[in-house]
Amino acid sequence: IILDSLKKASHQDLEVSLILAELDYTIKHEAVQTAVDFFERRTGRLYFEIHSVDKLKHEVLEAMKNTFNWSDERFSIEGQQLEAVLDRARNFK
């Protein structure tokens, strides 16, 4: 399903297209509601490819904002929560 969605992607960056296809799948089939849930639990990127989260977080947050019709406030809160989790992962003690 993810690969079929990837074939229809229009983004020039293949990595962005892939993450958006993964996001679409997890929203529709795994009930993902937050960016933290997506990057931490669904993809594992938060712990195993943290550099990719920095590259892809904006596109994921924008896609989630559009999908869930988030307000600017909710969008900001989601971004802050993701940054807090990224900071904890980077500065693990």
PDB file of C-alpha atoms in Angstrom:
ATOM      1  CA  ILE A   1       0.000   0.000   0.000  1.00  0.00           C
ATOM      2  CA  ILE A   2       2.820   2.390   0.890  1.00  0.00           C
ATOM      3  CA  LEU A   3       4.702   1.615  -2.314  1.00  0.00           C
ATOM      4  CA  ASP A   4       1.555   2.100  -4.399  1.00  0.00           C
ATOM      5  CA  SER A   5       1.049   5.457  -2.756  1.00  0.00           C
ATOM      6  CA  LEU A   6       4.699   6.313  -3.393  1.00  0.00           C
ATOM      7  CA  LYS A   7       4.234   5.668  -7.117  1.00  0.00           C
ATOM      8  CA  LYS A   8       1.551   8.388  -7.173  1.00  0.00           C
ATOM      9  CA  ALA A   9       3.658  10.908  -5.251  1.00  0.00           C
ATOM     10  CA  SER A  10       4.421  14.216  -6.880  1.00  0.00           C
ATOM     11  CA  HIS A  11       7.179  15.534  -4.623  1.00  0.00           C
ATOM     12  CA  GLN A  12      10.607  15.782  -6.271  1.00  0.00           C
ATOM     13  CA  ASP A  13      12.443  14.512  -3.188  1.00  0.00           C
ATOM     14  CA  LEU A  14      12.001  10.744  -2.973  1.00  0.00           C
ATOM     15  CA  GLU A  15      12.600  10.688   0.791  1.00  0.00           C
ATOM     16  CA  VAL A  16       9.826  13.246   1.313  1.00  0.00           C
ATOM     17  CA  SER A  17       7.511  11.278  -0.963  1.00  0.00           C
ATOM     18  CA  LEU A  18       8.223   8.106   1.003  1.00  0.00           C
ATOM     19  CA  ILE A  19       7.610   9.686   4.406  1.00  0.00           C
ATOM     20  CA  LEU A  20       4.334  11.182   3.176  1.00  0.00           C
ATOM     21  CA  ALA A  21       3.262   7.778   1.836  1.00  0.00           C
ATOM     22  CA  GLU A  22       4.126   6.231   5.210  1.00  0.00           C
ATOM     23  CA  LEU A  23       2.212   8.985   6.988  1.00  0.00           C
ATOM     24  CA  ASP A  24      -0.833   8.466   4.798  1.00  0.00           C
ATOM     25  CA  TYR A  25      -0.787   4.741   5.537  1.00  0.00           C
ATOM     26  CA  THR A  26      -0.387   5.176   9.289  1.00  0.00           C
ATOM     27  CA  ILE A  27      -3.162   7.744   9.473  1.00  0.00           C
ATOM     28  CA  LYS A  28      -5.580   5.553   7.519  1.00  0.00           C
ATOM     29  CA  HIS A  29      -4.617   2.141   8.927  1.00  0.00           C
ATOM     30  CA  GLU A  30      -2.986   2.716  12.321  1.00  0.00           C
ATOM     31  CA  ALA A  31      -4.912   5.721  13.671  1.00  0.00           C
ATOM     32  CA  VAL A  32      -1.890   8.021  13.973  1.00  0.00           C
ATOM     33  CA  GLN A  33      -2.965  11.380  15.389  1.00  0.00           C
ATOM     34  CA  THR A  34       0.305  13.131  16.323  1.00  0.00           C
ATOM     35  CA  ALA A  35       3.726  13.739  14.808  1.00  0.00           C
ATOM     36  CA  VAL A  36       5.410  12.307  17.897  1.00  0.00           C
ATOM     37  CA  ASP A  37       3.450   9.072  17.556  1.00  0.00           C
ATOM     38  CA  PHE A  38       4.370   8.874  13.886  1.00  0.00           C
ATOM     39  CA  PHE A  39       8.107   9.479  14.251  1.00  0.00           C
ATOM     40  CA  GLU A  40       8.550   7.636  17.539  1.00  0.00           C
ATOM     41  CA  ARG A  41       6.273   4.604  17.440  1.00  0.00           C
ATOM     42  CA  ARG A  42       5.308   4.085  13.802  1.00  0.00           C
ATOM     43  CA  THR A  43       8.544   4.705  11.924  1.00  0.00           C
ATOM     44  CA  GLY A  44      11.161   4.426  14.669  1.00  0.00           C
ATOM     45  CA  ARG A  45      13.043   7.300  13.017  1.00  0.00           C
ATOM     46  CA  LEU A  46      13.186   9.240  16.262  1.00  0.00           C
ATOM     47  CA  TYR A  47      15.630   6.715  17.688  1.00  0.00           C
ATOM     48  CA  PHE A  48      17.195   5.092  14.634  1.00  0.00           C
ATOM     49  CA  GLU A  49      17.327   7.888  12.015  1.00  0.00           C
ATOM     50  CA  ILE A  50      17.003  11.060  14.061  1.00  0.00           C
ATOM     51  CA  HIS A  51      18.706  13.145  11.362  1.00  0.00           C
ATOM     52  CA  SER A  52      15.893  12.271   8.965  1.00  0.00           C
ATOM     53  CA  VAL A  53      13.290  13.628  11.404  1.00  0.00           C
ATOM     54  CA  ASP A  54      14.943  17.045  11.219  1.00  0.00           C
ATOM     55  CA  LYS A  55      14.760  16.950   7.433  1.00  0.00           C
ATOM     56  CA  LEU A  56      11.191  15.667   7.219  1.00  0.00           C
ATOM     57  CA  LYS A  57       9.362  17.096  10.226  1.00  0.00           C
ATOM     58  CA  HIS A  58       8.047  20.197   8.480  1.00  0.00           C
ATOM     59  CA  GLU A  59       6.509  18.243   5.595  1.00  0.00           C
ATOM     60  CA  VAL A  60       4.954  15.750   8.000  1.00  0.00           C
ATOM     61  CA  LEU A  61       3.529  18.465  10.243  1.00  0.00           C
ATOM     62  CA  GLU A  62       2.133  20.356   7.239  1.00  0.00           C
ATOM     63  CA  ALA A  63       0.538  17.175   5.871  1.00  0.00           C
ATOM     64  CA  MET A  64      -0.994  16.408   9.263  1.00  0.00           C
ATOM     65  CA  LYS A  65      -2.268  19.975   9.571  1.00  0.00           C
ATOM     66  CA  ASN A  66      -4.007  19.634   6.213  1.00  0.00           C
ATOM     67  CA  THR A  67      -5.328  16.136   6.875  1.00  0.00           C
ATOM     68  CA  PHE A  68      -6.716  16.891  10.323  1.00  0.00           C
ATOM     69  CA  ASN A  69      -7.597  20.534   9.641  1.00  0.00           C
ATOM     70  CA  TRP A  70      -5.475  21.673  12.578  1.00  0.00           C
ATOM     71  CA  SER A  71      -5.572  25.274  13.701  1.00  0.00           C
ATOM     72  CA  ASP A  72      -2.337  27.262  13.689  1.00  0.00           C
ATOM     73  CA  GLU A  73      -2.273  26.837  17.468  1.00  0.00           C
ATOM     74  CA  ARG A  74      -2.536  23.046  17.254  1.00  0.00           C
ATOM     75  CA  PHE A  75       0.127  23.018  14.536  1.00  0.00           C
ATOM     76  CA  SER A  76       2.442  25.018  16.801  1.00  0.00           C
ATOM     77  CA  ILE A  77       1.793  22.744  19.792  1.00  0.00           C
ATOM     78  CA  GLU A  78       2.505  19.630  17.710  1.00  0.00           C
ATOM     79  CA  GLY A  79       5.759  21.161  16.513  1.00  0.00           C
ATOM     80  CA  GLN A  80       6.788  22.070  20.059  1.00  0.00           C
ATOM     81  CA  GLN A  81       6.005  18.578  21.330  1.00  0.00           C
ATOM     82  CA  LEU A  82       8.056  17.039  18.536  1.00  0.00           C
ATOM     83  CA  GLU A  83      10.986  19.360  19.273  1.00  0.00           C
ATOM     84  CA  ALA A  84      10.837  18.431  22.976  1.00  0.00           C
ATOM     85  CA  VAL A  85      10.964  14.724  22.152  1.00  0.00           C
ATOM     86  CA  LEU A  86      13.822  15.297  19.700  1.00  0.00           C
ATOM     87  CA  ASP A  87      15.730  17.203  22.374  1.00  0.00           C
ATOM     88  CA  ARG A  88      15.248  14.372  24.892  1.00  0.00           C
ATOM     89  CA  ALA A  89      16.439  11.815  22.338  1.00  0.00           C
ATOM     90  CA  ARG A  90      19.526  13.850  21.479  1.00  0.00           C
ATOM     91  CA  ASN A  91      20.413  14.649  25.070  1.00  0.00           C
ATOM     92  CA  PHE A  92      19.665  11.298  26.664  1.00  0.00           C
ATOM     93  CA  LYS A  93      21.157  11.053  30.133  1.00  0.00           C
TER      94      LYS A  93
END
